[in-house]
Tab-separated table of C-alpha atoms in Angstrom:
chain	number	residue	atom	x	y	z
A	1	MET	CA	-2.091	1.143	-16.237
A	2	THR	CA	0.583	-0.047	-13.806
A	3	ILE	CA	3.418	2.154	-12.618
A	4	GLY	CA	5.825	0.108	-14.724
A	5	ASP	CA	3.818	0.985	-17.829
A	6	ALA	CA	4.039	4.732	-17.163
A	7	SER	CA	5.895	5.893	-20.248
A	8	PRO	CA	6.009	9.723	-20.386
A	9	ALA	CA	3.958	9.868	-23.585
A	10	ARG	CA	1.235	7.561	-22.308
A	11	LEU	CA	1.143	9.179	-18.894
A	12	ARG	CA	0.781	12.658	-20.391
A	13	ARG	CA	-1.951	11.532	-22.791
A	14	ASP	CA	-3.948	9.677	-20.155
A	15	LEU	CA	-3.538	12.339	-17.469
A	16	LEU	CA	-4.868	15.073	-19.723
A	17	ALA	CA	-7.662	12.833	-21.012
A	18	HIS	CA	-9.027	12.429	-17.476
A	19	LEU	CA	-9.481	16.166	-16.924
A	20	PRO	CA	-12.946	17.715	-17.436
A	21	GLY	CA	-13.251	19.557	-20.744
A	22	SER	CA	-13.112	23.072	-19.323
A	23	THR	CA	-10.190	22.161	-17.065
A	24	LEU	CA	-8.302	20.573	-19.934
A	25	ASP	CA	-8.847	23.684	-22.054
A	26	ALA	CA	-7.483	25.903	-19.272
A	27	VAL	CA	-4.434	23.671	-18.734
A	28	GLU	CA	-3.682	23.598	-22.466
A	29	ARG	CA	-3.929	27.397	-22.653
A	30	ILE	CA	-1.552	27.795	-19.704
A	31	VAL	CA	0.875	25.284	-21.229
A	32	ALA	CA	0.758	27.072	-24.579
A	33	ALA	CA	1.394	30.457	-22.959
A	34	GLY	CA	4.196	29.096	-20.782
A	35	ALA	CA	5.857	27.177	-23.606
A	36	ALA	CA	6.837	30.473	-25.197
A	37	HIS	CA	9.224	30.953	-22.257
A	38	GLY	CA	10.322	27.359	-21.585
A	39	ASP	CA	8.973	24.000	-20.501
A	40	VAL	CA	5.820	23.477	-18.426
A	41	TYR	CA	5.437	20.485	-16.131
A	42	ALA	CA	2.683	18.740	-14.179
A	43	VAL	CA	4.138	17.949	-10.766
A	44	GLY	CA	3.328	16.601	-7.331
A	45	GLY	CA	-0.025	15.163	-6.362
A	46	ALA	CA	-1.552	15.033	-9.837
A	47	VAL	CA	1.259	12.830	-11.159
A	48	ARG	CA	1.394	10.756	-7.967
A	49	ASP	CA	-2.355	10.127	-7.892
A	50	PHE	CA	-2.486	9.242	-11.561
A	51	LEU	CA	0.316	6.720	-11.102
A	52	LEU	CA	-1.773	5.242	-8.280
A	53	ASP	CA	-4.864	5.140	-10.521
A	54	ARG	CA	-6.616	7.608	-8.236
A	55	SER	CA	-8.825	10.502	-9.290
A	56	VAL	CA	-6.953	13.719	-10.005
A	57	VAL	CA	-8.652	16.466	-7.995
A	58	ASP	CA	-6.017	19.199	-8.344
A	59	VAL	CA	-3.473	20.030	-11.025
A	60	ASP	CA	-0.084	21.508	-10.101
A	61	LEU	CA	1.905	23.105	-12.930
A	62	VAL	CA	5.469	24.384	-12.703
A	63	MET	CA	7.387	26.502	-15.211
A	64	GLU	CA	10.769	28.246	-15.231
A	65	CYS	CA	9.242	31.679	-15.853
A	66	ASP	CA	6.794	34.120	-14.223
A	67	ALA	CA	3.864	31.795	-13.447
A	68	PRO	CA	1.316	34.458	-12.386
A	69	ALA	CA	1.990	36.518	-15.530
A	70	VAL	CA	1.585	33.451	-17.752
A	71	THR	CA	-1.647	32.471	-15.998
A	72	TYR	CA	-3.164	35.945	-16.385
A	73	ALA	CA	-2.196	35.975	-20.049
A	74	ALA	CA	-3.621	32.499	-20.684
A	75	LEU	CA	-6.889	33.020	-18.747
A	76	PRO	CA	-7.675	36.739	-18.939
A	77	ASP	CA	-11.309	36.308	-17.899
A	78	ALA	CA	-10.759	33.870	-15.031
A	79	LYS	CA	-10.756	34.677	-11.310
A	80	ILE	CA	-7.100	34.142	-10.426
A	81	LEU	CA	-5.528	34.318	-6.971
A	82	ALA	CA	-1.847	35.258	-7.203
A	83	HIS	CA	0.796	35.119	-4.448
A	84	THR	CA	3.617	37.420	-5.498
A	85	ARG	CA	5.895	36.353	-2.642
A	86	PHE	CA	5.895	32.720	-3.752
A	87	ARG	CA	5.430	33.412	-7.488
A	88	THR	CA	2.291	31.266	-7.655
A	89	ALA	CA	-1.204	31.597	-9.062
A	90	SER	CA	-4.365	29.538	-8.435
A	91	VAL	CA	-7.584	29.212	-10.407
A	92	THR	CA	-10.510	26.771	-10.250
A	93	ILE	CA	-11.925	25.644	-13.591
A	94	GLY	CA	-14.516	22.918	-14.029
A	95	GLY	CA	-14.387	22.131	-10.317
A	96	VAL	CA	-10.646	21.385	-10.495
A	97	ARG	CA	-8.108	23.641	-8.819
A	98	ILE	CA	-5.121	24.516	-10.985
A	99	ASP	CA	-2.033	25.770	-9.138
A	100	VAL	CA	0.659	27.338	-11.300
A	101	ALA	CA	4.092	28.037	-9.812
A	102	THR	CA	7.461	29.372	-10.871
A	103	ALA	CA	10.173	26.754	-10.263
A	104	ARG	CA	11.955	27.817	-7.102
A	105	ASP	CA	14.419	27.041	-4.373
A	106	GLU	CA	13.583	27.613	-0.695
A	107	THR	CA	15.565	28.472	2.421
A	108	TYR	CA	14.261	28.616	6.002
A	109	ALA	CA	15.532	31.169	8.493
A	110	ARG	CA	14.245	29.136	11.430
A	111	PRO	CA	11.996	26.126	12.093
A	112	GLY	CA	8.388	26.832	11.203
A	113	ALA	CA	9.121	30.061	9.355
A	114	LEU	CA	7.733	30.685	5.895
A	115	PRO	CA	10.503	30.108	3.354
A	116	ALA	CA	12.437	32.663	1.393
A	117	VAL	CA	12.167	31.720	-2.271
A	118	ALA	CA	14.318	32.282	-5.341
A	119	PRO	CA	13.795	31.270	-8.986
A	120	ALA	CA	15.420	27.958	-9.879
A	121	ASP	CA	15.368	25.186	-12.469
A	122	ILE	CA	12.880	22.322	-12.399
A	123	ASN	CA	15.301	19.812	-10.839
A	124	THR	CA	16.066	22.173	-7.960
A	125	ASP	CA	12.347	22.736	-7.508
A	126	LEU	CA	11.689	19.007	-7.269
A	127	ARG	CA	14.483	18.466	-4.744
A	128	ARG	CA	13.118	21.118	-2.363
A	129	ARG	CA	9.734	19.357	-2.035
A	130	ASP	CA	8.312	17.526	0.950
A	131	PHE	CA	8.407	13.842	-0.055
A	132	ALA	CA	9.964	11.870	-2.887
A	133	MET	CA	6.546	10.678	-4.105
A	134	ASN	CA	5.650	14.349	-4.732
A	135	ALA	CA	8.948	15.172	-6.476
A	136	ILE	CA	8.009	13.839	-9.903
A	137	ALA	CA	7.433	16.057	-12.940
A	138	LEU	CA	5.766	15.244	-16.251
A	139	ARG	CA	6.616	17.629	-19.095
A	140	LEU	CA	3.495	18.868	-20.865
A	141	SER	CA	5.166	21.162	-23.407
A	142	GLY	CA	7.247	19.837	-26.303
A	143	GLY	CA	8.305	16.206	-26.203
A	144	PRO	CA	7.061	14.186	-23.217
A	145	ALA	CA	9.525	13.540	-20.417
A	146	LEU	CA	9.224	12.216	-16.877
A	147	LEU	CA	11.620	13.647	-14.288
A	148	ASP	CA	12.173	11.645	-11.101
A	149	PRO	CA	15.423	12.827	-9.504
A	150	CYS	CA	14.580	11.563	-6.010
A	151	GLY	CA	13.239	8.060	-6.694
A	152	GLY	CA	9.602	8.972	-6.163
A	153	ILE	CA	8.254	6.396	-8.619
A	154	ASP	CA	9.958	3.590	-6.661
A	155	ASP	CA	8.449	4.986	-3.443
A	156	ILE	CA	4.974	5.015	-4.978
A	157	ALA	CA	5.414	1.406	-6.103
A	158	ALA	CA	6.552	0.484	-2.577
A	159	ARG	CA	3.745	2.593	-1.016
A	160	ARG	CA	6.105	4.521	1.223
A	161	ILE	CA	6.576	8.136	2.273
A	162	ARG	CA	10.134	9.435	2.427
A	163	VAL	CA	11.493	12.905	3.119
A	164	LEU	CA	14.224	14.264	0.859
A	165	HIS	CA	16.648	15.447	3.553
A	166	ASP	CA	17.087	15.141	7.295
A	167	ALA	CA	16.092	18.738	8.051
A	168	SER	CA	12.774	18.479	6.223
A	169	PHE	CA	10.477	18.348	9.283
A	170	ARG	CA	12.572	20.928	11.116
A	171	ASP	CA	12.395	23.384	8.220
A	172	ASP	CA	8.661	22.964	7.773
A	173	PRO	CA	6.952	21.153	10.671
A	174	THR	CA	3.596	21.251	8.824
A	175	ARG	CA	5.085	18.359	6.857
A	176	ILE	CA	4.563	16.220	9.965
A	177	PHE	CA	0.791	16.583	9.624
A	178	ARG	CA	1.068	16.174	5.860
A	179	ALA	CA	3.017	12.911	6.174
A	180	LEU	CA	0.430	11.452	8.548
A	181	ARG	CA	-2.426	12.672	6.355
A	182	TYR	CA	-0.942	11.182	3.186
A	183	ALA	CA	-0.223	7.908	4.976
A	184	ALA	CA	-3.872	7.613	6.027
A	185	ARG	CA	-5.296	8.715	2.677
A	186	LEU	CA	-3.072	6.553	0.454
A	187	ASP	CA	-2.574	3.641	2.871
A	188	PHE	CA	1.180	4.257	2.709
A	189	THR	CA	3.756	3.823	5.471
A	190	LEU	CA	6.582	6.111	6.491
A	191	ASP	CA	9.973	4.640	5.684
A	192	PRO	CA	11.905	3.884	8.902
A	193	HIS	CA	14.301	6.826	8.666
A	194	THR	CA	11.473	9.263	7.934
A	195	ALA	CA	9.512	7.862	10.902
A	196	ASP	CA	12.529	8.409	13.166
A	197	LEU	CA	12.978	11.977	11.897
A	198	LEU	CA	9.289	12.700	12.484
A	199	ALA	CA	9.462	11.430	16.076
A	200	GLN	CA	12.551	13.581	16.718
A	201	SER	CA	10.946	16.665	15.158
A	202	VAL	CA	7.456	16.738	16.693
A	203	HIS	CA	8.463	19.468	19.142
A	204	TYR	CA	9.020	21.844	16.186
A	205	ILE	CA	5.231	21.990	15.746
A	206	ASP	CA	5.313	24.553	18.534
A	207	ALA	CA	7.004	26.943	16.087
A	208	ILE	CA	4.154	26.874	13.556
A	209	GLY	CA	1.943	29.968	13.467
A	210	GLY	CA	-1.651	29.568	14.605
A	211	GLU	CA	-3.352	29.972	11.234
A	212	ARG	CA	-1.062	27.487	9.502
A	213	LEU	CA	-1.472	25.012	12.348
A	214	ARG	CA	-5.260	25.357	12.273
A	215	ARG	CA	-5.236	24.807	8.519
A	216	GLU	CA	-3.271	21.566	8.856
A	217	ILE	CA	-5.756	20.250	11.418
A	218	GLU	CA	-8.678	21.363	9.240
A	219	LEU	CA	-7.198	19.390	6.344
A	220	MET	CA	-6.919	16.335	8.583
A	221	ILE	CA	-10.539	16.635	9.726
A	222	ALA	CA	-11.697	16.956	6.116
A	223	GLU	CA	-9.824	13.834	4.933
A	224	PRO	CA	-11.901	10.796	3.935
A	225	ALA	CA	-9.549	8.853	6.246
A	226	ALA	CA	-9.623	11.584	8.904
A	227	GLY	CA	-9.938	9.198	11.831
A	228	ALA	CA	-6.801	7.260	10.921
A	229	ALA	CA	-4.852	10.484	10.297
A	230	LEU	CA	-5.872	12.030	13.627
A	231	GLU	CA	-5.181	8.819	15.534
A	232	ALA	CA	-1.702	8.808	13.987
A	233	ALA	CA	-1.240	12.448	15.026
A	234	GLN	CA	-2.265	11.468	18.565
A	235	ARG	CA	0.230	8.584	18.664
A	236	ALA	CA	2.996	10.808	17.307
A	237	GLY	CA	2.322	13.471	19.950
A	238	ALA	CA	1.557	16.081	17.294
A	239	LEU	CA	-1.827	17.030	18.740
A	240	GLN	CA	-0.446	17.423	22.236
A	241	VAL	CA	2.250	19.808	20.990
A	242	ALA	CA	-0.425	21.815	19.164
A	243	HIS	CA	-2.193	22.080	22.549
A	244	PRO	CA	-2.045	19.652	25.498
A	245	ALA	CA	-5.850	19.565	25.848
A	246	LEU	CA	-6.404	18.229	22.326
A	247	THR	CA	-6.900	14.478	22.100
A	248	TRP	CA	-8.156	11.823	19.701
A	249	ASP	CA	-9.068	8.131	19.882
A	250	SER	CA	-10.964	5.458	17.966
A	251	GLY	CA	-14.280	6.546	19.506
A	252	ARG	CA	-13.816	10.017	18.104
A	253	SER	CA	-12.928	8.513	14.726
A	254	GLU	CA	-16.242	6.662	14.702
A	255	ALA	CA	-18.089	9.823	15.735
A	256	LEU	CA	-16.448	11.884	12.980
A	257	ALA	CA	-17.200	9.280	10.319
A	258	ASP	CA	-20.830	8.944	11.435
A	259	PRO	CA	-21.946	12.188	13.112
A	260	VAL	CA	-24.887	12.073	15.500
A	261	VAL	CA	-26.670	14.779	13.529
A	262	PRO	CA	-26.565	14.546	9.725
A	263	ARG	CA	-25.226	17.655	7.999
A	264	VAL	CA	-23.610	18.913	11.182
A	265	PRO	CA	-20.868	21.404	10.126
A	266	LEU	CA	-17.810	19.194	9.721
A	267	LEU	CA	-14.964	21.437	10.891
A	268	PRO	CA	-16.654	22.804	14.064
A	269	TYR	CA	-17.769	19.252	14.856
A	270	GLY	CA	-14.236	17.928	14.384
A	271	PHE	CA	-12.709	20.600	16.597
A	272	ALA	CA	-15.387	19.958	19.242
A	273	LEU	CA	-14.417	16.279	19.251
A	274	LEU	CA	-10.732	17.216	19.536
A	275	ALA	CA	-11.446	19.499	22.512
A	276	ALA	CA	-14.044	17.305	24.207
A	277	GLY	CA	-11.710	16.543	27.104
A	278	SER	CA	-10.748	20.167	27.711
A	279	SER	CA	-11.774	22.423	30.578
A	280	PRO	CA	-13.354	25.904	30.430
A	281	ASP	CA	-9.893	27.275	31.213
A	282	ASP	CA	-8.359	25.367	28.299
A	283	ALA	CA	-10.875	26.538	25.703
A	284	PRO	CA	-9.712	30.154	25.221
A	285	LEU	CA	-6.117	28.953	25.034
A	286	ILE	CA	-6.995	26.454	22.295
A	287	VAL	CA	-8.920	29.122	20.405
A	288	ALA	CA	-6.009	31.561	20.649
A	289	ARG	CA	-3.293	29.014	19.796
A	290	LEU	CA	-5.062	27.751	16.674
A	291	LYS	CA	-6.617	31.091	15.731
A	292	LEU	CA	-9.894	29.257	15.262
A	293	LYS	CA	-12.616	30.645	13.064
A	294	ARG	CA	-15.818	31.845	14.711
A	295	ASP	CA	-17.847	28.620	14.398
A	296	GLU	CA	-14.884	26.459	15.372
A	297	ALA	CA	-14.156	28.657	18.389
A	298	ALA	CA	-17.802	28.561	19.491
A	299	ALA	CA	-17.841	24.757	19.278
A	300	VAL	CA	-14.626	24.403	21.304
A	301	THR	CA	-15.774	26.883	23.947
A	302	ALA	CA	-19.130	25.138	24.237
A	303	ILE	CA	-17.821	21.565	24.477
A	304	ALA	CA	-15.402	22.620	27.200
A	305	SER	CA	-18.276	23.962	29.330
A	306	MET	CA	-20.530	20.954	28.831
A	307	ARG	CA	-19.080	18.989	31.722
A	308	LYS	CA	-21.370	20.925	34.045
A	309	VAL	CA	-24.275	20.309	31.697
A	310	ALA	CA	-23.580	16.584	31.828
A	311	GLN	CA	-24.267	16.601	35.568
A	312	THR	CA	-27.806	17.842	34.922
A	313	LEU	CA	-28.330	15.503	31.996
A	314	ARG	CA	-27.496	12.505	34.171
A	315	ARG	CA	-30.769	12.948	36.070
A	316	PRO	CA	-33.262	10.307	34.854
A	317	ASP	CA	-36.172	12.566	35.878
A	318	ALA	CA	-35.021	15.534	33.749
A	319	LYS	CA	-37.933	17.052	31.856
A	320	PRO	CA	-37.657	17.540	28.095
A	321	SER	CA	-38.300	21.274	28.510
A	322	GLY	CA	-35.411	21.530	30.944
A	323	VAL	CA	-33.082	19.644	28.616
A	324	VAL	CA	-34.052	21.897	25.713
A	325	LEU	CA	-33.613	25.056	27.793
A	326	LEU	CA	-30.155	23.803	28.760
A	327	LEU	CA	-28.910	22.645	25.341
A	328	ASP	CA	-30.395	25.386	23.177
A	329	ARG	CA	-27.594	27.630	24.430
A	330	PHE	CA	-24.905	25.549	22.713
A	331	PRO	CA	-23.894	25.204	19.038
A	332	LEU	CA	-25.198	22.099	17.326
A	333	ALA	CA	-21.655	20.866	16.625
A	334	ALA	CA	-20.787	20.882	20.334
A	335	VAL	CA	-24.000	19.138	21.423
A	336	SER	CA	-23.476	16.525	18.709
A	337	ALA	CA	-19.888	15.902	19.823
A	338	HIS	CA	-21.016	15.662	23.440
A	339	ALA	CA	-23.732	13.144	22.535
A	340	ALA	CA	-21.333	11.125	20.400
A	341	ILE	CA	-18.757	10.453	23.125
A	342	GLU	CA	-20.681	10.934	26.401
A	343	PRO	CA	-20.046	7.785	28.496
A	344	ASP	CA	-23.081	8.156	30.786
A	345	THR	CA	-26.060	6.278	29.316
A	346	ILE	CA	-28.738	8.641	30.640
A	347	ALA	CA	-26.928	11.826	29.622
A	348	ARG	CA	-26.249	10.432	26.160
A	349	ARG	CA	-29.886	9.354	25.717
A	350	LEU	CA	-31.204	12.785	26.720
A	351	ALA	CA	-28.754	14.583	24.412
A	352	LEU	CA	-29.735	12.314	21.546
A	353	ARG	CA	-33.444	12.924	22.182
A	354	TYR	CA	-32.722	16.646	22.077
A	355	LEU	CA	-30.828	16.358	18.781
A	356	GLU	CA	-33.199	13.980	17.045
A	357	GLU	CA	-36.564	15.179	18.356
A	358	TRP	CA	-36.964	17.799	21.065
A	359	ARG	CA	-35.087	20.691	19.438
A	360	HIS	CA	-37.494	20.543	16.498
A	361	ILE	CA	-40.658	20.918	18.617
A	362	LYS	CA	-42.222	24.401	18.363
A	363	PRO	CA	-45.595	25.879	19.381
A	364	ALA	CA	-48.403	25.818	16.824
A	365	LEU	CA	-49.317	29.416	17.702
A	366	ASN	CA	-47.183	32.371	16.663
A	367	GLY	CA	-46.647	35.774	18.215
A	368	GLU	CA	-49.396	37.568	16.280
A	369	GLN	CA	-51.936	34.929	17.273
A	370	LEU	CA	-50.923	35.256	20.920
A	371	ILE	CA	-51.499	39.016	20.784
A	372	GLU	CA	-54.947	38.370	19.295
A	373	LEU	CA	-55.657	36.113	22.283
A	374	GLY	CA	-54.835	38.949	24.672
A	375	VAL	CA	-51.122	38.557	25.403
A	376	PRO	CA	-49.582	42.065	25.545
A	377	ALA	CA	-47.159	42.881	22.746
A	378	GLY	CA	-43.522	42.952	23.842
A	379	PRO	CA	-41.534	40.636	26.149
A	380	GLN	CA	-44.662	38.825	27.340
A	381	VAL	CA	-45.118	37.313	23.862
A	382	GLN	CA	-41.690	35.656	24.068
A	383	ARG	CA	-42.515	34.377	27.561
A	384	ALA	CA	-45.771	32.929	26.265
A	385	LEU	CA	-44.007	31.190	23.375
A	386	GLN	CA	-41.532	29.655	25.819
A	387	LEU	CA	-44.400	28.497	28.011
A	388	LEU	CA	-46.200	26.877	25.072
A	389	ARG	CA	-43.054	25.145	23.853
A	390	ALA	CA	-42.403	23.758	27.333
A	391	ALA	CA	-45.985	22.553	27.470
A	392	ARG	CA	-45.588	20.804	24.143
A	393	LEU	CA	-42.306	19.200	25.187
A	394	ASP	CA	-43.570	17.981	28.561
A	395	GLY	CA	-46.848	16.672	27.190
A	396	TRP	CA	-49.406	18.891	28.852
A	397	ALA	CA	-50.281	20.606	25.562
A	398	THR	CA	-50.848	18.238	22.677
A	399	ASP	CA	-52.661	20.335	20.081
A	400	ARG	CA	-53.605	23.872	19.047
A	401	ASP	CA	-56.672	23.957	21.335
A	402	ASP	CA	-54.508	23.150	24.354
A	403	GLU	CA	-52.144	25.966	23.405
A	404	GLN	CA	-55.019	28.454	23.026
A	405	ALA	CA	-56.352	27.542	26.467
A	406	LEU	CA	-52.906	28.038	27.982
A	407	ALA	CA	-52.438	31.339	26.159
A	408	LEU	CA	-55.811	32.617	27.403
A	409	ARG	CA	-54.936	31.693	30.982
A	410	PHE	CA	-51.539	33.342	30.607
A	411	ALA	CA	-53.127	36.540	29.241
A	412	LYS	CA	-55.668	36.533	32.090
A	413	SER	CA	-52.903	36.136	34.681
A	414	ILE	CA	-51.162	39.187	33.244
A	415	ARG	CA	-54.398	41.233	33.365
A	416	ASP	CA	-55.167	40.063	36.906
A	417	SER	CA	-51.647	40.954	37.994
A	418	ALA	CA	-51.972	44.403	36.421
A	419	ASP	CA	-55.375	44.947	38.089
A	420	ALA	CA	-54.014	43.898	41.464
A	421	LYS	CA	-51.032	46.222	41.105
A	422	ALA	CA	-53.308	49.125	40.126
A	423	GLN	CA	-55.565	48.451	43.157
A	424	ILE	CA	-52.584	48.471	45.508
A	425	GLU	CA	-51.354	51.744	44.077
A	426	LEU	CA	-54.890	53.227	44.401
A	427	ASN	CA	-55.092	52.204	48.057
A	428	LEU	CA	-51.676	53.644	48.770
A	429	ASN	CA	-52.757	56.955	47.322
């Protein structure tokens, strides 16, 4: 289906037909419950993506009545998250998130503030949205109708992103990140006036609260086209306003798309890449500004302190046991980010050996077996395990027999030391 073929009836039929069965059932129940109070519309991304022949991953519904109450009535057994302040409700059915909202108008007391909302009609609701391509509504109740008061369908056909009024980025500076993210994801361009407004409004990012700002960056990192989105944010100056120590380039894009360690946690890894040029003094400021979650904060703090580590890793004679002792202290996401963008060949090679091989090497013997061989229970067992691991890493213990011989010598050294200490004390007495 082309955009020109998008008759309301066909669009409604095909959009609903593409939803999983359980999701479709939930949407139809919400529409039926809402229709008793007025019309119900699919809006925003679901309509946009369907017009672009893209998969619909979320469904946004709008109605001119109490959306949370309708949702609870339609899905009494579902786990629903309601936001009374914004008159919205969210539920995930069949792996698809369904957001249900009361049509509203918004006013902003200051740049970056959360809006004050008031009930409104559907046309007012569409005109208060971020971009014209998201201001399209498809009526799902009664006769089909397609509302496009802002020319969003033409923008989708032209593959452009356009704000609806000149104060859009000032009112809600998170739209700056959203515009860049959509442009990367959809391969759209900002229309010239919108691009000018974005450039003039970047400084308003400083007014965004930490949690909201972190969330926008998390969404960028999680995008399939994350590298392009973050590079655009770098060019626009958005990252630098978020914090001057954050930076992004094409090398980081490659590292994010193909992490050094498979299954490395994506968001901590992304934040570690963003903060890879920061100093130990910068790290706590980044953590505080973005209100980072625990794993993200640990990755940023670690990557900022790895400059000193790099000095040690640049030694070609560094022993594997020393590298492991050094890098075991850091989160995997930070070590992976360091290895991905480290310019020094030797340091990069050692970090990669740690990630791919050395960190997995463990002694064959366990603590109970060491005690059976004569190592005293307590801290000495941990010391013995460290000794055996170092021996394995550096190649002077290659099998279980080698480890047993080392453990026996270690236990004997402890006994000899204890005997010597007892003899000294006896002589002193």
